[in-house]
Amino acid sequence: MNEEPIAKRRHHSGLFFILLALVLLITISLSAGMGYMKIHWTVVLRVVGAHLTGITSWTADLDELMRVIIMDVRLPRILTAAAVGGGLALCGVVFQGILLNPLADPYTLGVSAGAAFGAALALLLNLSVAGAYSVPCFAFLGATATLMLVIYLSSSAGGANANNLILSGIIVAAILSAGISFLKFVADEQVAVIIFWLMGSFASKTWTDVGLTSVFLAVGAGVFLFYAKDLNLLCLGRRAAASLGVDARRVPWILLISASLVAAGCVAVSGIIGFVGLLVPHMMRTLVGPDNRLLLPFSMLSGAILLTWADTITRAVLPHEIPIGVLTALIGGPFFCYLFRKRQTGARGF
């Protein structure tokens, strides 16, 4: 067997990964300098370098306000957006592989609806048991409870196959959507706050948010990459995967629950942000192929880049900041229609 094409492909994949990582770093540097106060990207690097190394002489000639803007205002928001984008993209790859459905995304099992209901309930009742993080906590609890309910319904319906999971997710999401509508109806003057959260935003994020989303992302990425080879085989169908040595009963549950919890963590911090987990896996699949050992890390970086730029546009480019979920839907919706139409007509698409 000729190993030269395989080695060349691995070499190209490695270069592409390094390129995406550099693009992400450049994106973060440029984004941190954009806003009401323009800051050159070299100044951003000096401030971050001084903060990491403790060499204060690098920023001795800079205004303290500039350091505060970069380290305490912009970077937490930017890094949170990057972590959420990477997490949603990873979950999209896993859901599409496990459910064998190209339309699957991180919200297929109703996780977003559960998070939205929990957040809306916390906002309506003005709950403050966890201080400033009461709404994210209730959003995560709502998403987790929804996941358990969906698993219970699908398992009791003759086995947890893909169709049962998707159908259970649709049913539970529809019920929760009605509940959210009722909460908005009785919210009165707080309805605007609920609607704003539901549309997604990275405003006022802190380093705590960065830490939370980074933990979810790191743990999820570790689990997904560990089972990437099994996920490749599961894409062939559970019977074929079982015949090739995959535990077709345990591994799908591990991946589905892990992906749902990562999505729940992302939604709890950012609100509802659609299309990232749906589009990024399709785009990367055409560039690196269907091998999840490559698709997962490439999708994570691409999702981080996409959502960081989307948030930068809403924050620093548009005359008025709009919720990030609105922008991703406006961009992703038409693009997905184009992608779907290309496939329907048999033309070459992604």
Coordinates of C-alpha atoms in Angstrom, one line a residue, residues 35-311:
G35 CA -14.9 49.4 19.0
Y36 CA -15.7 52.9 20.1
M37 CA -12.1 53.4 21.1
K38 CA -9.8 52.2 18.3
I39 CA -6.7 50.3 19.5
H40 CA -3.9 49.0 17.3
W41 CA -3.5 45.3 17.3
T42 CA 0.2 45.6 18.4
V43 CA -1.0 47.4 21.5
V44 CA -3.4 44.6 22.2
L45 CA -0.5 42.1 22.0
R46 CA 1.6 44.3 24.3
V47 CA -1.1 44.5 26.9
V48 CA -1.9 40.7 26.8
G49 CA 1.8 39.9 26.9
A50 CA 2.4 42.1 29.9
H51 CA -0.5 40.6 31.7
L52 CA 0.7 37.0 31.0
T53 CA 4.4 37.6 31.7
G54 CA 4.2 40.3 34.4
I55 CA 6.6 42.5 32.5
T56 CA 5.0 45.9 33.2
S57 CA 7.6 47.8 31.2
W58 CA 5.8 46.7 28.0
T59 CA 2.8 48.9 28.9
A60 CA 4.5 51.6 30.9
D61 CA 3.7 54.2 28.2
L62 CA 0.0 53.2 27.8
D63 CA -3.0 54.7 29.5
E64 CA -4.5 52.5 32.3
L65 CA -7.9 53.0 30.7
M66 CA -6.7 51.2 27.5
R67 CA -5.5 48.2 29.6
V68 CA -8.9 48.0 31.3
I69 CA -10.8 48.2 28.1
I70 CA -8.7 45.3 26.6
M71 CA -8.4 43.0 29.5
D72 CA -11.7 43.6 31.4
V73 CA -14.2 44.6 28.7
R74 CA -13.3 43.3 25.3
L75 CA -11.2 40.1 25.7
P76 CA -13.7 38.3 28.1
R77 CA -16.5 38.9 25.6
I78 CA -14.4 37.9 22.6
L79 CA -13.0 34.7 24.2
T80 CA -16.5 33.7 25.4
A81 CA -17.8 34.1 21.9
A82 CA -14.9 32.0 20.5
A83 CA -15.5 29.2 23.1
V84 CA -19.2 29.2 22.4
G85 CA -18.7 29.1 18.7
G86 CA -16.2 26.2 19.0
G87 CA -18.5 24.3 21.3
L88 CA -21.6 24.7 19.1
A89 CA -19.6 23.6 16.0
L90 CA -18.3 20.5 17.9
C91 CA -21.8 19.5 19.0
G92 CA -23.1 19.9 15.4
V93 CA -20.5 17.4 14.2
V94 CA -21.4 14.9 16.8
F95 CA -25.2 15.2 16.4
Q96 CA -25.0 14.9 12.6
G97 CA -22.8 11.8 13.0
I98 CA -24.9 10.1 15.7
L99 CA -28.3 10.9 14.4
L100 CA -27.3 10.4 10.7
N101 CA -29.2 13.5 9.9
P102 CA -27.5 16.4 8.0
L103 CA -30.1 18.8 9.5
A104 CA -29.1 17.9 13.1
D105 CA -27.6 20.7 15.2
P106 CA -26.9 21.3 18.9
Y107 CA -30.5 22.1 19.5
T108 CA -32.1 19.1 17.9
L109 CA -33.0 17.4 21.2
G110 CA -34.7 20.5 22.6
V111 CA -31.8 21.6 24.7
S112 CA -32.2 25.2 23.6
A113 CA -35.9 25.2 24.4
G114 CA -35.2 23.9 27.9
A115 CA -32.5 26.5 28.5
A116 CA -34.7 29.2 27.2
F117 CA -37.6 28.1 29.5
G118 CA -35.3 28.0 32.5
A119 CA -33.8 31.4 31.8
A120 CA -37.2 33.0 31.1
L121 CA -38.5 31.6 34.4
A122 CA -35.6 33.0 36.3
L123 CA -36.0 36.4 34.7
L124 CA -39.8 36.4 35.3
L125 CA -39.5 35.5 39.0
N126 CA -36.4 37.7 39.4
L127 CA -34.5 34.8 41.0
S128 CA -31.1 35.7 42.5
V129 CA -30.1 32.6 44.4
A130 CA -26.8 32.5 42.5
G131 CA -26.3 36.2 42.2
A132 CA -25.4 37.4 38.7
Y133 CA -25.3 33.8 37.4
S134 CA -28.8 32.9 38.5
V135 CA -30.1 33.1 34.9
P136 CA -27.3 31.0 33.4
C137 CA -27.7 28.4 36.2
F138 CA -31.4 28.1 35.6
A139 CA -30.8 27.9 31.9
F140 CA -28.4 25.1 32.3
L141 CA -30.7 23.3 34.7
G142 CA -33.6 23.7 32.2
A143 CA -31.5 22.3 29.4
T144 CA -30.3 19.4 31.5
A145 CA -33.8 18.5 32.6
T146 CA -35.0 18.7 29.0
L147 CA -32.3 16.3 28.0
M148 CA -33.3 13.8 30.7
L149 CA -36.9 14.0 29.6
V150 CA -36.1 13.5 26.0
I151 CA -33.9 10.5 26.8
Y152 CA -36.7 9.0 29.0
L153 CA -39.3 9.4 26.2
S154 CA -37.1 8.0 23.5
S155 CA -36.0 5.1 25.7
S156 CA -39.5 4.1 26.6
A157 CA -40.6 4.1 23.0
G158 CA -39.0 0.8 22.0
G159 CA -35.4 1.9 22.0
A160 CA -33.4 5.1 21.7
N161 CA -32.8 5.2 18.0
A162 CA -32.3 8.4 16.0
N163 CA -35.9 8.7 14.9
N164 CA -37.2 8.4 18.5
L165 CA -34.6 10.9 19.8
I166 CA -35.5 13.5 17.1
L167 CA -39.2 13.0 17.6
S168 CA -39.0 13.2 21.4
G169 CA -36.9 16.4 21.0
I170 CA -39.5 18.0 18.7
I171 CA -42.3 17.1 21.1
V172 CA -40.6 18.5 24.2
A173 CA -39.4 21.6 22.4
A174 CA -42.9 22.3 21.2
I175 CA -44.3 22.1 24.7
L176 CA -41.5 24.2 26.1
S177 CA -42.0 26.8 23.3
A178 CA -45.6 27.1 24.4
G179 CA -44.5 27.5 28.0
I180 CA -42.0 30.3 27.0
S181 CA -44.8 32.1 25.1
F182 CA -47.0 31.9 28.2
L183 CA -44.1 33.3 30.4
K184 CA -43.7 36.2 27.9
F185 CA -47.4 36.8 28.0
V186 CA -47.5 37.2 31.8
A187 CA -44.1 38.9 32.0
D188 CA -45.5 42.4 31.4
E189 CA -42.6 44.9 31.7
Q190 CA -40.0 42.2 31.8
V191 CA -40.9 40.7 28.5
A192 CA -38.2 42.8 26.7
V193 CA -35.5 41.3 29.0
I194 CA -36.7 37.8 28.2
I195 CA -36.8 38.4 24.5
F196 CA -33.3 40.0 24.5
W197 CA -31.9 36.9 26.3
L198 CA -33.6 34.6 23.9
M199 CA -32.0 36.3 20.9
G200 CA -28.5 35.7 22.3
S201 CA -25.8 38.2 23.3
F202 CA -22.2 38.3 24.6
A203 CA -22.6 41.7 26.2
S204 CA -21.1 42.2 29.7
K205 CA -19.3 38.9 29.8
T206 CA -16.6 38.4 32.4
W207 CA -13.6 36.1 32.9
T208 CA -15.8 33.8 34.9
D209 CA -17.9 33.3 31.7
V210 CA -14.7 32.6 29.8
G211 CA -13.7 30.0 32.4
L212 CA -17.0 28.2 32.4
T213 CA -17.4 28.0 28.6
S214 CA -13.7 27.0 28.3
V215 CA -14.2 24.1 30.7
F216 CA -17.2 22.8 28.8
L217 CA -15.4 23.2 25.5
A218 CA -12.2 21.4 26.8
V219 CA -14.0 18.5 28.4
G220 CA -16.4 18.1 25.4
A221 CA -13.5 18.2 22.9
G222 CA -11.6 15.6 24.9
V223 CA -14.5 13.2 25.0
F224 CA -15.3 13.7 21.3
L225 CA -11.8 13.3 20.1
F226 CA -11.3 10.2 22.3
Y227 CA -14.4 8.6 20.5
A228 CA -13.7 10.1 17.1
K229 CA -12.8 6.8 15.5
D230 CA -15.9 5.2 17.0
L231 CA -18.0 8.1 15.7
N232 CA -16.6 7.4 12.2
L233 CA -17.9 3.8 12.4
L234 CA -21.2 4.9 13.9
C235 CA -21.8 7.1 10.8
L236 CA -22.0 3.8 8.9
G237 CA -25.0 2.7 11.0
R238 CA -25.1 1.0 14.5
R239 CA -25.2 -2.5 13.1
A240 CA -22.1 -2.0 11.0
A241 CA -20.4 -0.2 13.8
A242 CA -21.2 -3.1 16.2
S243 CA -19.8 -5.6 13.8
L244 CA -16.6 -3.6 13.7
G245 CA -16.1 -3.7 17.4
V246 CA -17.9 -0.5 18.6
D247 CA -20.1 -0.7 21.7
A248 CA -23.1 0.5 19.8
R249 CA -25.2 0.8 22.9
R250 CA -22.9 2.7 25.2
V251 CA -20.8 5.0 22.9
P252 CA -23.8 6.8 21.2
W253 CA -25.2 7.7 24.7
I254 CA -21.8 9.0 25.9
L255 CA -21.5 11.2 22.8
L256 CA -25.1 12.4 22.8
I257 CA -25.2 13.3 26.5
S258 CA -21.8 15.0 26.3
A259 CA -22.7 17.0 23.2
S260 CA -26.0 18.0 24.8
L261 CA -24.3 19.2 28.0
V262 CA -21.7 21.2 26.1
A263 CA -24.6 22.8 24.1
A264 CA -26.4 23.5 27.4
G265 CA -23.4 25.2 28.9
C266 CA -22.9 27.3 25.8
V267 CA -26.6 28.3 25.6
A268 CA -26.7 29.1 29.4
V269 CA -23.9 31.7 28.9
S270 CA -24.8 33.2 25.5
G271 CA -28.5 32.6 24.9
I272 CA -29.9 31.0 21.7
I273 CA -27.5 31.3 18.8
G274 CA -28.5 29.3 15.8
F275 CA -26.9 28.0 12.5
V276 CA -23.3 27.8 13.8
G277 CA -23.6 24.2 14.7
L278 CA -25.5 23.4 11.5
L279 CA -23.4 25.2 8.9
V280 CA -19.8 24.9 10.2
P281 CA -19.7 21.1 10.1
H282 CA -21.0 21.1 6.5
M283 CA -18.4 23.7 5.4
M284 CA -15.5 21.9 7.0
R285 CA -16.6 18.5 5.8
T286 CA -15.9 19.6 2.2
L287 CA -12.4 20.9 3.1
V288 CA -11.1 18.1 5.3
G289 CA -13.4 15.2 4.5
P290 CA -15.8 13.1 6.7
D291 CA -13.1 11.8 9.1
N292 CA -14.2 13.0 12.5
R293 CA -10.6 12.9 13.8
L294 CA -9.9 15.9 11.5
L295 CA -13.4 17.3 11.2
L296 CA -13.9 17.8 15.0
P297 CA -10.8 20.1 15.6
F298 CA -11.2 21.9 12.3
S299 CA -14.9 22.6 13.0
M300 CA -14.0 23.8 16.5
L301 CA -11.6 26.4 15.2
S302 CA -13.9 27.5 12.4
G303 CA -16.8 27.9 14.7
A304 CA -14.8 30.0 17.0
I305 CA -13.6 32.2 14.1
L306 CA -17.1 32.6 12.7
L307 CA -18.8 33.5 15.9
T308 CA -16.0 35.9 17.0
W309 CA -16.3 37.8 13.7
A310 CA -20.1 37.8 14.0
D311 CA -19.9 39.3 17.5

